[in-house]
Tab-separated table of C-alpha atoms and ligand atoms in Angstrom:
chain	number	residue	atom	x	y	z
E	1	UNK	CA	0.000	0.000	0.000
E	2	UNK	CA	2.502	2.551	-1.207
E	3	UNK	CA	0.063	5.438	-1.526
E	4	UNK	CA	-0.934	4.960	2.089
E	5	UNK	CA	2.679	4.751	3.244
E	6	UNK	CA	3.346	8.040	1.484
E	7	UNK	CA	0.392	9.709	3.165
E	8	UNK	CA	1.396	8.614	6.678
E	9	UNK	CA	4.490	9.126	8.787
E	10	UNK	CA	4.329	5.445	9.648
E	11	UNK	CA	1.811	2.614	9.606
E	12	UNK	CA	1.307	-0.523	11.661
E	13	UNK	CA	2.380	-3.667	9.838
E	14	UNK	CA	-1.106	-5.161	9.850
E	15	UNK	CA	-4.427	-3.805	8.657
E	16	UNK	CA	-7.400	-5.329	10.441
E	17	UNK	CA	-10.102	-5.961	7.877
E	18	UNK	CA	-13.189	-8.096	7.854
E	19	UNK	CA	-15.141	-8.440	4.633
E	20	UNK	CA	-18.406	-10.211	3.890
E	21	UNK	CA	-19.465	-11.169	0.393
E	22	UNK	CA	-23.082	-11.855	-0.376
E	23	UNK	CA	-26.096	-11.431	-2.610
E	24	UNK	CA	-28.922	-9.209	-1.401
E	25	UNK	CA	-32.682	-9.621	-1.912
E	26	UNK	CA	-32.458	-7.682	-5.203
E	27	UNK	CA	-29.891	-10.151	-6.482
E	28	UNK	CA	-27.050	-7.654	-6.274
E	29	UNK	CA	-23.608	-8.804	-5.260
E	30	UNK	CA	-22.576	-6.965	-2.127
E	31	UNK	CA	-19.190	-6.518	-0.479
E	32	UNK	CA	-19.519	-5.252	3.073
E	33	UNK	CA	-16.519	-4.609	5.196
E	34	UNK	CA	-14.919	-2.736	7.997
E	35	UNK	CA	-11.479	-2.346	9.366
E	36	UNK	CA	-8.903	-0.240	11.105
E	37	UNK	CA	-5.229	0.571	11.023
E	38	UNK	CA	-2.970	2.278	13.552
E	39	UNK	CA	-0.939	4.990	11.892
E	40	UNK	CA	1.183	7.943	12.728
E	41	UNK	CA	0.368	11.208	10.963
E	42	UNK	CA	2.145	14.555	10.891
E	43	UNK	CA	0.264	17.157	12.913
E	44	UNK	CA	-0.580	20.127	10.690
E	45	UNK	CA	-0.373	22.484	13.670
E	46	UNK	CA	2.984	21.584	15.260
E	47	UNK	CA	4.398	19.231	12.554
E	48	UNK	CA	5.160	16.538	15.185
E	49	UNK	CA	3.856	13.025	14.451
E	50	UNK	CA	0.933	11.646	16.431
E	51	UNK	CA	-0.676	8.240	16.702
E	52	UNK	CA	-4.204	7.662	15.550
E	53	UNK	CA	-6.464	4.931	14.259
E	54	UNK	CA	-7.997	5.028	10.825
E	55	UNK	CA	-11.396	3.338	10.889
E	56	UNK	CA	-13.455	2.561	7.850
E	57	UNK	CA	-16.634	0.843	6.824
E	58	UNK	CA	-17.889	0.177	3.332
E	59	UNK	CA	-20.727	-1.319	1.398
E	60	UNK	CA	-19.918	-1.857	-2.253
E	61	UNK	CA	-21.682	-3.499	-5.114
E	62	UNK	CA	-19.514	-4.382	-8.105
E	63	UNK	CA	-20.653	-2.996	-11.469
E	64	UNK	CA	-19.504	-3.422	-15.058
E	65	UNK	CA	-19.619	0.273	-15.957
E	66	UNK	CA	-20.777	3.761	-14.984
E	67	UNK	CA	-24.295	3.218	-16.368
E	68	UNK	CA	-24.777	0.236	-14.099
E	69	UNK	CA	-23.395	2.290	-11.210
E	70	UNK	CA	-26.196	4.825	-11.641
E	71	UNK	CA	-28.829	2.102	-11.274
E	72	UNK	CA	-27.546	1.000	-7.866
E	73	UNK	CA	-29.573	1.724	-4.745
E	74	UNK	CA	-28.069	4.713	-2.949
E	75	UNK	CA	-27.004	2.666	0.082
E	76	UNK	CA	-24.335	0.947	-1.993
E	77	UNK	CA	-21.211	2.472	-3.423
E	78	UNK	CA	-20.290	1.278	-6.865
E	79	UNK	CA	-17.002	-0.414	-7.497
E	80	UNK	CA	-16.085	-1.004	-11.104
E	81	UNK	CA	-14.851	-4.423	-12.121
E	82	UNK	CA	-11.484	-4.510	-13.845
E	83	UNK	CA	-10.856	-6.018	-17.280
E	84	UNK	CA	-10.780	-9.492	-15.738
E	85	UNK	CA	-14.148	-8.984	-14.085
E	86	UNK	CA	-12.522	-8.767	-10.681
E	87	UNK	CA	-12.326	-6.357	-7.790
E	88	UNK	CA	-8.934	-5.516	-6.359
E	89	UNK	CA	-9.685	-5.890	-2.681
E	90	UNK	CA	-6.317	-4.597	-1.550
E	91	UNK	CA	-6.737	-1.419	-3.587
E	92	UNK	CA	-10.268	-1.029	-2.265
E	93	UNK	CA	-9.039	-1.237	1.325
E	94	UNK	CA	-6.177	1.154	0.619
E	95	UNK	CA	-8.630	3.688	-0.864
E	96	UNK	CA	-10.834	3.396	2.211
E	97	UNK	CA	-7.846	3.996	4.481
E	98	UNK	CA	-6.780	7.040	2.460
E	99	UNK	CA	-10.301	8.422	2.761
E	100	UNK	CA	-10.218	7.823	6.523
E	101	UNK	CA	-7.244	10.171	6.954
E	102	UNK	CA	-8.519	13.451	8.406
E	103	UNK	CA	-8.495	16.406	6.022
E	104	UNK	CA	-6.294	18.345	8.440
E	105	UNK	CA	-4.570	15.823	10.723
E	106	UNK	CA	-3.601	17.284	14.095
E	107	UNK	CA	-3.166	16.473	17.764
E	108	UNK	CA	-5.875	16.914	20.309
E	109	UNK	CA	-5.300	20.462	21.513
E	110	UNK	CA	-3.974	19.477	24.953
E	111	UNK	CA	-1.409	17.140	23.376
E	112	UNK	CA	-0.203	19.510	20.721
E	113	UNK	CA	3.325	20.922	20.872
E	114	UNK	CA	2.196	24.407	19.932
E	115	UNK	CA	-0.916	25.045	21.987
E	116	UNK	CA	-0.084	28.753	21.861
E	117	UNK	CA	-1.748	29.157	18.530
E	118	UNK	CA	-4.868	27.378	19.644
E	119	UNK	CA	-7.083	29.587	17.532
E	120	UNK	CA	-5.620	27.960	14.448
E	121	UNK	CA	-8.373	26.922	12.128
E	122	UNK	CA	-11.101	28.704	14.056
E	123	UNK	CA	-13.079	31.426	12.445
E	124	UNK	CA	-12.739	34.864	13.966
E	125	UNK	CA	-15.758	36.037	15.872
E	126	UNK	CA	-18.504	37.223	13.588
E	127	UNK	CA	-18.911	40.937	13.620
E	128	UNK	CA	-22.101	42.597	12.667
E	129	UNK	CA	-21.386	43.664	9.119
E	130	UNK	CA	-23.291	46.562	7.614
E	131	UNK	CA	-25.607	45.291	4.953
E	132	UNK	CA	-24.716	47.033	1.661
E	133	UNK	CA	-28.385	47.011	0.692
E	134	UNK	CA	-29.286	49.207	3.662
E	135	UNK	CA	-28.252	52.133	1.483
E	136	UNK	CA	-30.906	51.165	-1.042
E	137	UNK	CA	-33.522	50.991	1.702
E	138	UNK	CA	-32.811	54.608	2.573
E	139	UNK	CA	-33.260	55.643	-1.051
E	140	UNK	CA	-36.712	54.078	-1.017
Q	1	ZN	ZN1	0.441	18.978	17.160
């Protein structure tokens, strides 16, 4: 899982995954799974690494093409079969792990090395802004 290794500072050697394969009442093939992986990510606030767990859950139904994907019930994600009519399970799991990485990875505030700039990422307090259309109201 090279893409995952690149995205993380370090990863545990083992990914815990459990996957169930079945056919639902509509006759659709379904791949349900869940898993987790302990990783170390670089904190975007203090740049120090921190440990976290990436958890994921998925519910896929394999399809032959995009048209078939559009016909799927919304509770399934589509996964396109490759040229051999197969699903690459390892790639699927790697994609799920990449998606489980937080958009902005960072320590819990109390564990962060630079708690001084604790307002990082927070919006400044809203000030009452004058409405530009108030001018028009006066003209009326
Ligand atoms: Zn930090």
